[in-house]
Amino acid sequence: MSLLHSLEHFAIDRNPNPVVALKVHSAGQQEEVPFHRHRKGQLILTLHGGVTCLAPTAYWMIPVNCAAWIPAGVAHSNRVTPSGDVLFLYIEPDVQGMPQACCTLQISPMLREMLKHFADLPQDYLSDSPVARFAQVMLHELTLMPVEQLSLPISEHPRIKQLADSLMANPADRCPLAVWASRLAMSPRSFERFVLKETGMTFGRWRRQLQVLVAIRLLVTGMSVQNTAWELGYDSVTAFITMFKKTLGTTPGQYLNND
Protein backbone atom coordinates (compact mmCIF):
# COMPACT_ATOMS: atom_id res chain seq x y z
CA MET A 1 0.00 0.00 0.00
CA SER A 2 1.39 3.44 -0.90
CA LEU A 3 2.24 6.11 1.64
CA LEU A 4 -0.57 8.38 0.48
CA HIS A 5 -3.11 5.52 0.45
CA SER A 6 -2.13 4.56 4.02
CA LEU A 7 -2.66 8.11 5.26
CA GLU A 8 -5.98 8.53 3.45
CA HIS A 9 -7.39 5.42 5.15
CA PHE A 10 -6.17 6.23 8.67
CA ALA A 11 -8.83 8.10 10.68
CA ILE A 12 -6.36 10.47 12.32
CA ASP A 13 -8.49 13.27 13.66
CA ARG A 14 -11.48 11.11 14.62
CA ASN A 15 -9.48 9.20 17.25
CA PRO A 16 -9.94 11.08 20.59
CA ASN A 17 -6.90 9.54 22.33
CA PRO A 18 -4.10 11.94 23.34
CA VAL A 19 -1.70 10.27 20.91
CA VAL A 20 -2.05 7.79 18.05
CA ALA A 21 0.60 6.35 15.73
CA LEU A 22 0.92 4.99 12.20
CA LYS A 23 3.94 3.29 10.60
CA VAL A 24 4.11 3.43 6.79
CA HIS A 25 6.49 2.25 4.08
CA SER A 26 6.98 4.14 0.84
CA ALA A 27 7.13 2.11 -2.36
CA GLY A 28 10.28 1.66 -4.42
CA GLN A 29 10.01 5.22 -5.72
CA GLN A 30 10.08 8.57 -3.92
CA GLU A 31 6.63 9.49 -2.61
CA GLU A 32 5.22 12.91 -1.81
CA VAL A 33 2.20 13.79 0.32
CA PRO A 34 0.60 17.06 -0.89
CA PHE A 35 -0.01 20.01 1.43
CA HIS A 36 -2.50 19.14 4.15
CA ARG A 37 -3.22 19.88 7.81
CA HIS A 38 -4.52 18.01 10.88
CA ARG A 39 -6.55 18.88 13.94
CA LYS A 40 -3.83 17.07 15.91
CA GLY A 41 -0.14 17.97 15.97
CA GLN A 42 2.10 15.62 14.00
CA LEU A 43 5.52 14.14 14.75
CA ILE A 44 7.32 12.66 11.72
CA LEU A 45 10.01 10.12 12.64
CA THR A 46 12.26 8.54 10.00
CA LEU A 47 12.90 4.83 10.61
CA HIS A 48 14.75 4.20 7.34
CA GLY A 49 15.76 6.53 4.53
CA GLY A 50 15.01 10.23 4.72
CA VAL A 51 12.05 12.60 4.80
CA THR A 52 11.90 16.18 3.57
CA CYS A 53 9.13 18.27 5.12
CA LEU A 54 7.86 21.63 3.84
CA ALA A 55 5.76 24.12 5.81
CA PRO A 56 5.04 27.82 5.14
CA THR A 57 8.11 28.97 7.10
CA ALA A 58 10.75 26.28 6.53
CA TYR A 59 12.07 23.17 4.83
CA TRP A 60 13.25 20.30 7.06
CA MET A 61 15.37 17.24 6.37
CA ILE A 62 14.57 14.49 8.87
CA PRO A 63 17.38 11.92 9.24
CA VAL A 64 16.97 8.74 11.24
CA ASN A 65 18.00 10.18 14.62
CA CYS A 66 15.50 13.06 14.47
CA ALA A 67 11.83 13.87 14.02
CA ALA A 68 9.96 16.87 12.64
CA TRP A 69 7.25 18.45 14.78
CA ILE A 70 4.29 20.13 13.07
CA PRO A 71 1.84 21.84 15.49
CA ALA A 72 -1.90 21.34 15.06
CA GLY A 73 -3.46 23.14 12.12
CA VAL A 74 -0.21 23.96 10.28
CA ALA A 75 -0.20 23.12 6.56
CA HIS A 76 2.70 20.88 5.50
CA SER A 77 3.89 18.47 2.85
CA ASN A 78 6.16 15.41 3.21
CA ARG A 79 8.51 13.83 0.68
CA VAL A 80 9.89 10.35 1.50
CA THR A 81 12.96 8.82 -0.16
CA PRO A 82 12.57 5.50 -2.06
CA SER A 83 11.75 2.53 0.19
CA GLY A 84 11.61 4.78 3.23
CA ASP A 85 10.00 3.77 6.51
CA VAL A 86 8.26 6.52 8.48
CA LEU A 87 6.41 6.67 11.79
CA PHE A 88 3.73 9.34 12.14
CA LEU A 89 2.65 10.28 15.65
CA TYR A 90 -0.50 12.39 16.02
CA ILE A 91 -0.87 14.34 19.26
CA GLU A 92 -3.91 16.19 20.61
CA PRO A 93 -3.43 20.00 20.64
CA ASP A 94 -4.08 20.25 24.39
CA VAL A 95 -1.13 17.99 25.32
CA GLN A 96 1.23 20.15 27.38
CA GLY A 97 4.94 20.63 26.73
CA MET A 98 5.17 20.29 22.96
CA PRO A 99 6.82 23.11 20.95
CA GLN A 100 4.52 25.85 19.70
CA ALA A 101 6.32 26.18 16.34
CA CYS A 102 7.51 23.77 13.66
CA CYS A 103 10.96 22.35 14.48
CA THR A 104 13.25 19.33 14.30
CA LEU A 105 13.65 17.32 17.51
CA GLN A 106 16.51 15.02 18.38
CA ILE A 107 15.13 11.61 19.37
CA SER A 108 17.02 9.53 21.95
CA PRO A 109 17.54 5.80 21.27
CA MET A 110 15.24 4.93 24.18
CA LEU A 111 12.42 7.17 22.95
CA ARG A 112 12.85 5.87 19.41
CA GLU A 113 12.25 2.31 20.63
CA MET A 114 9.27 3.47 22.71
CA LEU A 115 7.70 5.12 19.65
CA LYS A 116 8.22 2.02 17.52
CA HIS A 117 6.70 -0.19 20.22
CA PHE A 118 3.74 2.13 20.69
CA ALA A 119 2.99 2.09 16.94
CA ASP A 120 2.58 -1.71 17.13
CA LEU A 121 -0.02 -1.46 19.92
CA PRO A 122 -3.80 -1.02 19.40
CA GLN A 123 -4.53 2.66 18.78
CA ASP A 124 -8.12 2.55 20.05
CA TYR A 125 -6.91 2.03 23.63
CA LEU A 126 -8.99 2.98 26.70
CA SER A 127 -7.99 5.93 28.88
CA ASP A 128 -7.27 3.71 31.92
CA SER A 129 -5.43 0.95 30.02
CA PRO A 130 -1.72 -0.02 30.19
CA VAL A 131 -1.34 1.36 26.65
CA ALA A 132 -2.64 4.75 27.81
CA ARG A 133 -0.16 4.80 30.71
CA PHE A 134 2.68 3.86 28.38
CA ALA A 135 1.60 6.67 26.03
CA GLN A 136 1.78 9.23 28.86
CA VAL A 137 5.34 8.20 29.76
CA MET A 138 6.29 8.34 26.08
CA LEU A 139 4.82 11.82 25.67
CA HIS A 140 6.68 13.06 28.73
CA GLU A 141 9.97 11.82 27.26
CA LEU A 142 9.12 13.52 23.97
CA THR A 143 8.72 16.92 25.66
CA LEU A 144 12.31 16.62 26.95
CA MET A 145 13.92 16.22 23.53
CA PRO A 146 16.23 19.06 22.34
CA VAL A 147 15.67 21.02 19.14
CA GLU A 148 18.13 20.36 16.26
CA GLN A 149 19.13 22.99 13.67
CA LEU A 150 18.09 20.94 10.65
CA SER A 151 15.69 23.35 9.01
CA LEU A 152 15.98 25.90 6.24
CA PRO A 153 14.03 29.08 7.04
CA ILE A 154 11.89 30.39 4.20
CA SER A 155 8.89 32.71 3.94
CA GLU A 156 5.75 32.80 1.87
CA HIS A 157 7.32 35.37 -0.46
CA PRO A 158 7.33 33.80 -3.96
CA ARG A 159 10.92 34.89 -4.66
CA ILE A 160 12.22 33.05 -1.60
CA LYS A 161 10.31 29.94 -2.60
CA GLN A 162 11.71 30.28 -6.13
CA LEU A 163 15.23 30.57 -4.74
CA ALA A 164 14.83 27.58 -2.41
CA ASP A 165 13.25 25.40 -5.11
CA SER A 166 16.02 26.28 -7.59
CA LEU A 167 18.78 25.38 -5.15
CA MET A 168 17.02 22.23 -3.95
CA ALA A 169 16.71 21.10 -7.57
CA ASN A 170 20.31 22.02 -8.42
CA PRO A 171 22.35 22.20 -5.20
CA ALA A 172 25.59 22.18 -7.22
CA ASP A 173 24.81 25.69 -8.51
CA ARG A 174 27.51 27.73 -6.76
CA CYS A 175 26.92 30.99 -8.64
CA PRO A 176 27.88 34.10 -6.65
CA LEU A 177 25.38 36.36 -4.96
CA ALA A 178 25.42 38.88 -7.83
CA VAL A 179 24.27 36.22 -10.31
CA TRP A 180 21.39 35.15 -8.08
CA ALA A 181 20.41 38.78 -7.60
CA SER A 182 20.31 39.22 -11.38
CA ARG A 183 18.14 36.10 -11.78
CA LEU A 184 15.60 37.63 -9.41
CA ALA A 185 15.84 41.04 -11.10
CA MET A 186 17.37 42.68 -8.02
CA SER A 187 20.57 44.58 -7.31
CA PRO A 188 23.14 42.65 -5.22
CA ARG A 189 22.58 44.96 -2.25
CA SER A 190 18.77 44.69 -2.46
CA PHE A 191 19.03 40.90 -2.83
CA GLU A 192 21.27 40.65 0.23
CA ARG A 193 18.84 42.69 2.35
CA PHE A 194 15.86 40.78 0.96
CA VAL A 195 17.25 37.33 1.88
CA LEU A 196 18.24 38.50 5.36
CA LYS A 197 14.79 40.01 5.96
CA GLU A 198 12.88 36.94 4.74
CA THR A 199 15.06 34.20 6.29
CA GLY A 200 17.00 35.82 9.13
CA MET A 201 20.25 34.66 7.51
CA THR A 202 22.79 36.04 5.08
CA PHE A 203 22.62 34.45 1.63
CA GLY A 204 25.92 32.61 2.16
CA ARG A 205 24.87 31.08 5.46
CA TRP A 206 21.39 30.26 4.13
CA ARG A 207 22.84 28.46 1.09
CA ARG A 208 25.25 26.46 3.30
CA GLN A 209 22.31 25.40 5.47
CA LEU A 210 20.42 24.25 2.38
CA GLN A 211 23.45 22.30 1.15
CA VAL A 212 23.76 20.53 4.50
CA LEU A 213 20.11 19.45 4.34
CA VAL A 214 20.56 18.14 0.79
CA ALA A 215 23.78 16.40 1.85
CA ILE A 216 22.01 14.62 4.71
CA ARG A 217 19.27 13.46 2.33
CA LEU A 218 21.90 12.00 -0.03
CA LEU A 219 24.04 10.45 2.71
CA VAL A 220 21.18 8.66 4.48
CA THR A 221 20.18 7.00 1.21
CA GLY A 222 23.65 5.46 0.88
CA MET A 223 25.58 7.94 -1.27
CA SER A 224 29.27 8.16 -0.38
CA VAL A 225 30.76 11.32 1.13
CA GLN A 226 32.85 11.80 -2.02
CA ASN A 227 29.88 11.54 -4.40
CA THR A 228 27.79 13.78 -2.16
CA ALA A 229 30.51 16.42 -2.33
CA TRP A 230 30.45 16.22 -6.13
CA GLU A 231 26.64 16.40 -6.23
CA LEU A 232 26.86 19.65 -4.27
CA GLY A 233 29.42 21.12 -6.66
CA TYR A 234 32.51 20.84 -4.44
CA ASP A 235 35.85 20.31 -6.17
CA SER A 236 37.32 18.67 -3.09
CA VAL A 237 35.90 16.32 -0.47
CA THR A 238 37.88 18.20 2.19
CA ALA A 239 36.09 21.47 1.39
CA PHE A 240 32.71 19.73 1.66
CA ILE A 241 33.60 18.11 5.00
CA THR A 242 34.80 21.48 6.31
CA MET A 243 31.50 23.14 5.33
CA PHE A 244 29.47 20.30 6.88
CA LYS A 245 31.42 20.41 10.15
CA LYS A 246 31.23 24.21 10.32
CA THR A 247 27.43 24.03 10.04
CA LEU A 248 26.63 21.00 12.23
CA GLY A 249 29.74 20.69 14.40
CA THR A 250 30.50 17.16 13.17
CA THR A 251 31.83 15.47 10.04
CA PRO A 252 29.48 13.60 7.66
CA GLY A 253 30.92 10.25 8.80
CA GLN A 254 30.49 11.06 12.49
CA TYR A 255 26.97 12.32 11.85
CA LEU A 256 25.94 9.07 10.14
CA ASN A 257 27.54 6.95 12.88
CA ASN A 258 25.45 8.80 15.46
CA ASP A 259 22.31 7.55 13.69
GROMACS .gro file of N, CA and C in nm, residues 5 15 36 62 77 79 104 106 115 125 178 186 192 205 218 220 226:
model
   51
    5HIS      N    1  -0.193   0.637   0.022
    5HIS     CA    2  -0.311   0.552   0.045
    5HIS      C    3  -0.323   0.517   0.193
   15ASN      N    4  -0.988   0.994   1.606
   15ASN     CA    5  -0.948   0.920   1.725
   15ASN      C    6  -0.926   1.019   1.840
   36HIS      N    7  -0.131   1.950   0.339
   36HIS     CA    8  -0.250   1.914   0.415
   36HIS      C    9  -0.230   1.962   0.558
   62ILE      N   10   1.475   1.527   0.764
   62ILE     CA   11   1.457   1.449   0.887
   62ILE      C   12   1.537   1.319   0.876
   77SER      N   13   0.377   1.952   0.386
   77SER     CA   14   0.389   1.847   0.285
   77SER      C   15   0.511   1.763   0.319
   79ARG      N   16   0.794   1.457   0.180
   79ARG     CA   17   0.851   1.383   0.068
   79ARG      C   18   0.943   1.275   0.125
  104THR      N   19   1.270   2.067   1.434
  104THR     CA   20   1.325   1.933   1.430
  104THR      C   21   1.369   1.896   1.570
  106GLN      N   22   1.565   1.619   1.825
  106GLN     CA   23   1.651   1.502   1.838
  106GLN      C   24   1.572   1.396   1.914
  115LEU      N   25   0.861   0.472   2.073
  115LEU     CA   26   0.770   0.512   1.965
  115LEU      C   27   0.740   0.395   1.873
  125TYR      N   28  -0.705   0.242   2.224
  125TYR     CA   29  -0.691   0.203   2.363
  125TYR      C   30  -0.783   0.287   2.455
  178ALA      N   31   2.581   3.793  -0.678
  178ALA     CA   32   2.542   3.888  -0.783
  178ALA      C   33   2.463   3.820  -0.894
  186MET      N   34   1.707   4.182  -0.916
  186MET     CA   35   1.737   4.268  -0.802
  186MET      C   36   1.884   4.308  -0.808
  192GLU      N   37   2.069   4.099  -0.106
  192GLU     CA   38   2.127   4.065   0.023
  192GLU      C   39   2.033   4.103   0.136
  205ARG      N   40   2.520   3.203   0.439
  205ARG     CA   41   2.487   3.108   0.546
  205ARG      C   42   2.362   3.029   0.511
  218LEU      N   43   2.112   1.288   0.084
  218LEU     CA   44   2.190   1.200  -0.003
  218LEU      C   45   2.265   1.095   0.079
  220VAL      N   46   2.200   0.968   0.382
  220VAL     CA   47   2.118   0.866   0.448
  220VAL      C   48   2.061   0.765   0.350
  226GLN      N   49   3.221   1.124  -0.082
  226GLN     CA   50   3.285   1.180  -0.202
  226GLN      C   51   3.182   1.216  -0.309
   0.00000   0.00000   0.00000
